[in-house]
């Protein structure tokens, strides 16, 4: 008795499931988020690809006048491998800051002494462009 | 002997760091004063020559005195309105956010609708 009553009530009360197509991300017409690549900050949410960072860091280091461009590799140490001194190191870090429009704090910039450290720092920096 | 050697090395490395950071700040400040590249290169070479002139000084107290003098000179001639990268603290874009996109509105009673 109770079970038949329950099923009879539920048959009337239940709402059939409809697919809500308009909430699927594939439907491009709805809402402000339909374009997934839209930037939600003035800077932009896109990040540099690591290969691009490597290429540009190598370019900057190669264009430094006091070293031999053919020796530059993604892992070379500025002072040990490329024969620069500590002030040249400072100049290279400043050139990298200008290339990627960064502002690196002095203490952190002081620790960047090789290409792979620079690549690591810049590719992990959210503001590098 | 080893204690004094360690003390010497510690003092020496602290001086090297001070010189690197001073050179970095001074080089950036040179770029603030000389906004064009062709002016900046000449000024940067002069700055580098000033640092290189005392490259071979060995006496620790003399080095300290030279660094102190150089830092005093740097602070005296600092640019009053330096260039700051826009997103960095003090930059023109720091804490500035774009207007939210059209179609977004704020629901002020979010979470309380059921109680009405």
CSV table of C-alpha atoms in Angstrom, one decimal:
chain,number,residue,atom,x,y,z
A,1,UNK,CA,0.0,0.0,0.0
A,2,UNK,CA,2.7,2.5,1.1
A,3,UNK,CA,5.0,1.5,-1.7
A,4,UNK,CA,2.4,1.8,-4.4
A,5,UNK,CA,1.4,5.2,-3.0
A,6,UNK,CA,5.0,6.3,-2.9
A,7,UNK,CA,5.7,5.3,-6.5
A,8,UNK,CA,2.5,7.0,-7.6
A,9,UNK,CA,3.4,10.2,-5.9
A,10,UNK,CA,7.0,10.1,-7.2
A,11,UNK,CA,5.8,9.5,-10.8
A,12,UNK,CA,4.0,12.8,-10.6
A,13,UNK,CA,6.5,14.8,-8.6
A,14,UNK,CA,9.7,13.8,-10.4
A,15,UNK,CA,11.1,16.2,-12.9
A,16,UNK,CA,12.6,14.5,-15.9
A,17,UNK,CA,16.3,15.3,-16.6
A,18,UNK,CA,17.0,17.6,-19.4
A,19,UNK,CA,20.4,18.2,-20.8
A,20,UNK,CA,21.4,21.8,-20.2
A,21,UNK,CA,23.3,22.5,-23.4
A,22,UNK,CA,23.7,26.1,-22.7
A,23,UNK,CA,26.0,25.5,-19.7
A,24,UNK,CA,28.4,23.4,-21.7
A,25,UNK,CA,31.6,25.1,-22.7
A,26,UNK,CA,31.2,23.9,-26.2
A,27,UNK,CA,28.3,26.3,-26.8
A,28,UNK,CA,30.0,29.4,-27.7
A,29,UNK,CA,27.1,31.8,-27.5
A,30,UNK,CA,26.5,32.0,-23.8
A,31,UNK,CA,28.0,34.3,-21.3
A,32,UNK,CA,31.2,36.3,-20.9
A,33,UNK,CA,33.4,33.2,-20.6
A,34,UNK,CA,32.6,31.7,-24.0
A,35,UNK,CA,36.0,32.8,-25.2
A,36,UNK,CA,38.4,30.8,-23.1
A,37,UNK,CA,41.4,32.7,-24.1
A,38,UNK,CA,40.1,36.1,-22.8
A,39,UNK,CA,42.5,37.8,-20.4
A,40,UNK,CA,41.0,38.6,-17.1
A,41,UNK,CA,43.9,40.8,-16.0
A,42,UNK,CA,45.4,43.8,-17.8
A,43,UNK,CA,48.7,41.9,-18.0
A,44,UNK,CA,47.4,38.8,-19.7
A,45,UNK,CA,47.3,35.3,-18.4
A,46,UNK,CA,49.4,33.8,-21.1
A,47,UNK,CA,52.9,32.6,-20.1
A,48,UNK,CA,56.0,32.3,-22.1
A,49,UNK,CA,56.9,28.9,-23.4
A,50,UNK,CA,60.1,27.5,-22.1
A,51,UNK,CA,61.7,27.1,-25.5
A,52,UNK,CA,61.0,30.7,-26.2
A,53,UNK,CA,62.6,31.8,-22.9
A,54,UNK,CA,65.7,29.7,-23.7
A,55,UNK,CA,66.0,31.1,-27.1
A,56,UNK,CA,65.7,34.7,-26.0
A,57,UNK,CA,68.0,34.3,-23.0
A,58,UNK,CA,70.7,32.8,-25.3
A,59,UNK,CA,70.2,35.6,-27.7
A,60,UNK,CA,70.7,38.3,-25.0
A,61,UNK,CA,73.8,36.5,-23.7
A,62,UNK,CA,75.3,36.1,-27.1
A,63,UNK,CA,74.9,39.7,-27.9
A,64,UNK,CA,77.0,40.7,-24.9
A,65,UNK,CA,80.2,42.2,-26.4
A,66,UNK,CA,82.8,40.7,-24.1
A,67,UNK,CA,82.2,37.1,-24.7
A,68,UNK,CA,82.5,34.6,-27.5
A,69,UNK,CA,79.0,33.9,-28.9
A,70,UNK,CA,79.9,30.4,-30.1
A,71,UNK,CA,80.6,29.3,-26.5
A,72,UNK,CA,77.1,30.1,-25.2
A,73,UNK,CA,74.9,27.2,-24.4
A,74,UNK,CA,71.7,27.0,-22.3
A,75,UNK,CA,73.8,25.7,-19.3
A,76,UNK,CA,76.8,27.9,-19.4
A,77,UNK,CA,78.0,29.7,-16.3
A,78,UNK,CA,78.7,33.4,-16.9
A,79,UNK,CA,81.9,33.6,-14.9
A,80,UNK,CA,83.3,30.0,-15.1
A,81,UNK,CA,82.4,29.1,-18.7
A,82,UNK,CA,82.2,32.5,-20.5
A,83,UNK,CA,85.1,34.2,-18.7
A,84,UNK,CA,83.2,37.2,-17.4
A,85,UNK,CA,83.6,39.0,-14.1
A,86,UNK,CA,81.0,39.8,-11.5
A,87,UNK,CA,80.2,43.2,-12.9
A,88,UNK,CA,79.6,41.8,-16.4
A,89,UNK,CA,77.3,39.4,-14.7
A,90,UNK,CA,75.3,42.3,-13.3
A,91,UNK,CA,75.1,43.9,-16.7
A,92,UNK,CA,73.8,40.6,-18.3
A,93,UNK,CA,71.1,40.3,-15.6
A,94,UNK,CA,70.1,43.9,-16.3
A,95,UNK,CA,69.9,43.2,-20.0
A,96,UNK,CA,67.7,40.1,-19.3
A,97,UNK,CA,65.4,42.3,-17.1
A,98,UNK,CA,65.0,44.7,-20.0
A,99,UNK,CA,64.4,42.0,-22.5
A,100,UNK,CA,61.6,40.4,-20.5
A,101,UNK,CA,60.4,43.7,-18.9
A,102,UNK,CA,61.0,42.3,-15.4
A,103,UNK,CA,61.9,44.0,-12.2
A,104,UNK,CA,64.0,41.5,-10.3
A,105,UNK,CA,64.8,42.3,-6.6
A,106,UNK,CA,68.5,43.0,-6.0
A,107,UNK,CA,69.2,40.0,-3.8
A,108,UNK,CA,67.6,37.6,-6.3
A,109,UNK,CA,69.3,39.2,-9.3
A,110,UNK,CA,72.6,38.8,-7.5
A,111,UNK,CA,72.1,35.0,-7.4
A,112,UNK,CA,71.5,34.6,-11.1
A,113,UNK,CA,74.9,33.6,-12.4
A,114,UNK,CA,74.3,31.2,-15.2
A,115,UNK,CA,72.1,30.7,-18.3
A,116,UNK,CA,70.1,27.9,-16.8
A,117,UNK,CA,69.4,29.8,-13.6
A,118,UNK,CA,68.2,32.8,-15.6
A,119,UNK,CA,66.0,30.5,-17.8
A,120,UNK,CA,64.6,28.9,-14.7
A,121,UNK,CA,63.9,32.2,-13.0
A,122,UNK,CA,62.3,33.9,-16.1
A,123,UNK,CA,60.2,30.9,-17.2
A,124,UNK,CA,58.8,30.7,-13.6
A,125,UNK,CA,58.1,34.4,-13.5
A,126,UNK,CA,54.5,35.2,-14.1
A,127,UNK,CA,55.1,38.8,-15.4
A,128,UNK,CA,57.7,37.9,-18.0
A,129,UNK,CA,56.7,39.0,-21.5
B,1,UNK,CA,94.7,31.2,11.8
B,2,UNK,CA,91.8,29.5,10.3
B,3,UNK,CA,89.4,31.7,12.2
B,4,UNK,CA,91.0,34.8,10.8
B,5,UNK,CA,91.1,33.3,7.3
B,6,UNK,CA,87.4,32.5,7.6
B,7,UNK,CA,86.8,36.0,8.9
B,8,UNK,CA,88.8,37.5,6.0
B,9,UNK,CA,86.8,35.4,3.4
B,10,UNK,CA,83.5,36.3,5.0
B,11,UNK,CA,84.3,40.0,5.0
B,12,UNK,CA,85.6,39.7,1.4
B,13,UNK,CA,82.5,38.0,0.1
B,14,UNK,CA,80.3,40.6,1.9
B,15,UNK,CA,82.2,43.3,0.2
B,16,UNK,CA,81.9,41.7,-3.2
B,17,UNK,CA,78.1,41.4,-2.7
B,18,UNK,CA,77.9,45.1,-1.7
B,19,UNK,CA,79.9,46.1,-4.8
B,20,UNK,CA,77.7,44.0,-7.1
B,21,UNK,CA,74.5,45.4,-5.7
B,22,UNK,CA,75.8,48.9,-5.7
B,23,UNK,CA,76.9,48.5,-9.3
B,24,UNK,CA,73.5,47.2,-10.2
B,25,UNK,CA,71.6,50.1,-8.6
B,26,UNK,CA,74.0,52.6,-10.0
B,27,UNK,CA,73.6,51.1,-13.5
B,28,UNK,CA,69.8,51.3,-13.2
B,29,UNK,CA,70.1,54.8,-12.0
B,30,UNK,CA,72.3,55.7,-15.0
B,31,UNK,CA,69.5,54.6,-17.2
B,32,UNK,CA,67.1,56.8,-15.3
B,33,UNK,CA,69.2,59.8,-15.9
B,34,UNK,CA,70.2,59.0,-19.5
B,35,UNK,CA,66.9,58.1,-21.1
B,36,UNK,CA,68.3,57.6,-24.6
B,37,UNK,CA,70.5,54.6,-25.4
B,38,UNK,CA,73.3,56.6,-27.1
B,39,UNK,CA,73.6,58.7,-23.9
B,40,UNK,CA,73.3,55.7,-21.6
B,41,UNK,CA,76.1,53.7,-23.2
B,42,UNK,CA,78.6,56.4,-22.6
B,43,UNK,CA,77.5,57.0,-19.0
B,44,UNK,CA,77.5,53.3,-18.3
B,45,UNK,CA,81.1,53.0,-19.7
B,46,UNK,CA,82.1,55.8,-17.4
B,47,UNK,CA,80.4,54.1,-14.4
B,48,UNK,CA,82.2,50.9,-15.2
B,49,UNK,CA,85.5,52.7,-15.5
B,50,UNK,CA,85.0,54.1,-12.0
B,51,UNK,CA,84.4,50.6,-10.6
B,52,UNK,CA,87.3,49.1,-12.6
B,53,UNK,CA,89.7,51.8,-11.4
B,54,UNK,CA,89.7,50.2,-7.9
B,55,UNK,CA,89.6,46.7,-9.1
B,56,UNK,CA,92.9,45.6,-7.7
B,57,UNK,CA,92.7,47.2,-4.2
B,58,UNK,CA,93.6,44.6,-1.6
B,59,UNK,CA,93.3,46.3,1.7
B,60,UNK,CA,90.0,45.5,3.4
B,61,UNK,CA,89.7,48.8,5.2
B,62,UNK,CA,90.4,50.7,2.1
B,63,UNK,CA,87.8,48.7,0.2
B,64,UNK,CA,85.2,49.4,2.9
B,65,UNK,CA,86.0,53.1,2.8
B,66,UNK,CA,85.7,53.1,-1.1
B,67,UNK,CA,82.4,51.3,-1.0
B,68,UNK,CA,81.1,53.7,1.7
B,69,UNK,CA,82.1,56.7,-0.4
B,70,UNK,CA,80.6,55.2,-3.5
B,71,UNK,CA,77.3,54.4,-1.8
B,72,UNK,CA,77.2,57.9,-0.4
B,73,UNK,CA,77.8,59.4,-3.9
B,74,UNK,CA,75.1,57.1,-5.3
B,75,UNK,CA,72.5,58.1,-2.7
B,76,UNK,CA,73.3,61.8,-3.2
B,77,UNK,CA,72.8,61.6,-7.0
B,78,UNK,CA,69.8,59.3,-7.1
B,79,UNK,CA,67.1,60.1,-9.6
B,80,UNK,CA,64.0,61.5,-7.9
B,81,UNK,CA,61.6,59.8,-10.3
B,82,UNK,CA,63.1,56.5,-11.4
B,83,UNK,CA,61.6,54.3,-14.0
B,84,UNK,CA,59.7,51.4,-12.4
B,85,UNK,CA,58.3,48.5,-14.4
B,86,UNK,CA,54.5,49.2,-14.6
B,87,UNK,CA,53.3,46.1,-12.6
B,88,UNK,CA,55.9,46.5,-9.8
B,89,UNK,CA,55.2,48.3,-6.6
B,90,UNK,CA,55.3,52.0,-7.3
B,91,UNK,CA,54.7,51.4,-11.1
B,92,UNK,CA,51.8,53.0,-13.0
B,93,UNK,CA,49.9,49.7,-13.3
B,94,UNK,CA,50.5,48.5,-9.8
B,95,UNK,CA,47.1,47.4,-8.2
B,96,UNK,CA,45.3,48.6,-11.3
B,97,UNK,CA,42.8,46.1,-12.7
B,98,UNK,CA,40.6,46.4,-15.8
B,99,UNK,CA,36.9,46.8,-15.6
B,100,UNK,CA,35.0,43.5,-15.3
B,101,UNK,CA,33.7,42.2,-18.6
B,102,UNK,CA,30.1,43.0,-19.7
B,103,UNK,CA,27.5,40.6,-18.4
B,104,UNK,CA,29.1,40.0,-15.0
B,105,UNK,CA,27.2,41.4,-12.1
B,106,UNK,CA,27.8,41.2,-8.4
B,107,UNK,CA,25.2,39.3,-6.4
B,108,UNK,CA,25.3,41.0,-3.1
B,109,UNK,CA,23.2,38.5,-1.2
B,110,UNK,CA,25.0,35.5,-2.5
B,111,UNK,CA,24.3,32.4,-0.3
B,112,UNK,CA,21.4,34.1,1.5
B,113,UNK,CA,18.7,33.7,-1.3
B,114,UNK,CA,17.2,30.6,0.3
B,115,UNK,CA,16.5,32.4,3.6
B,116,UNK,CA,14.2,35.0,2.0
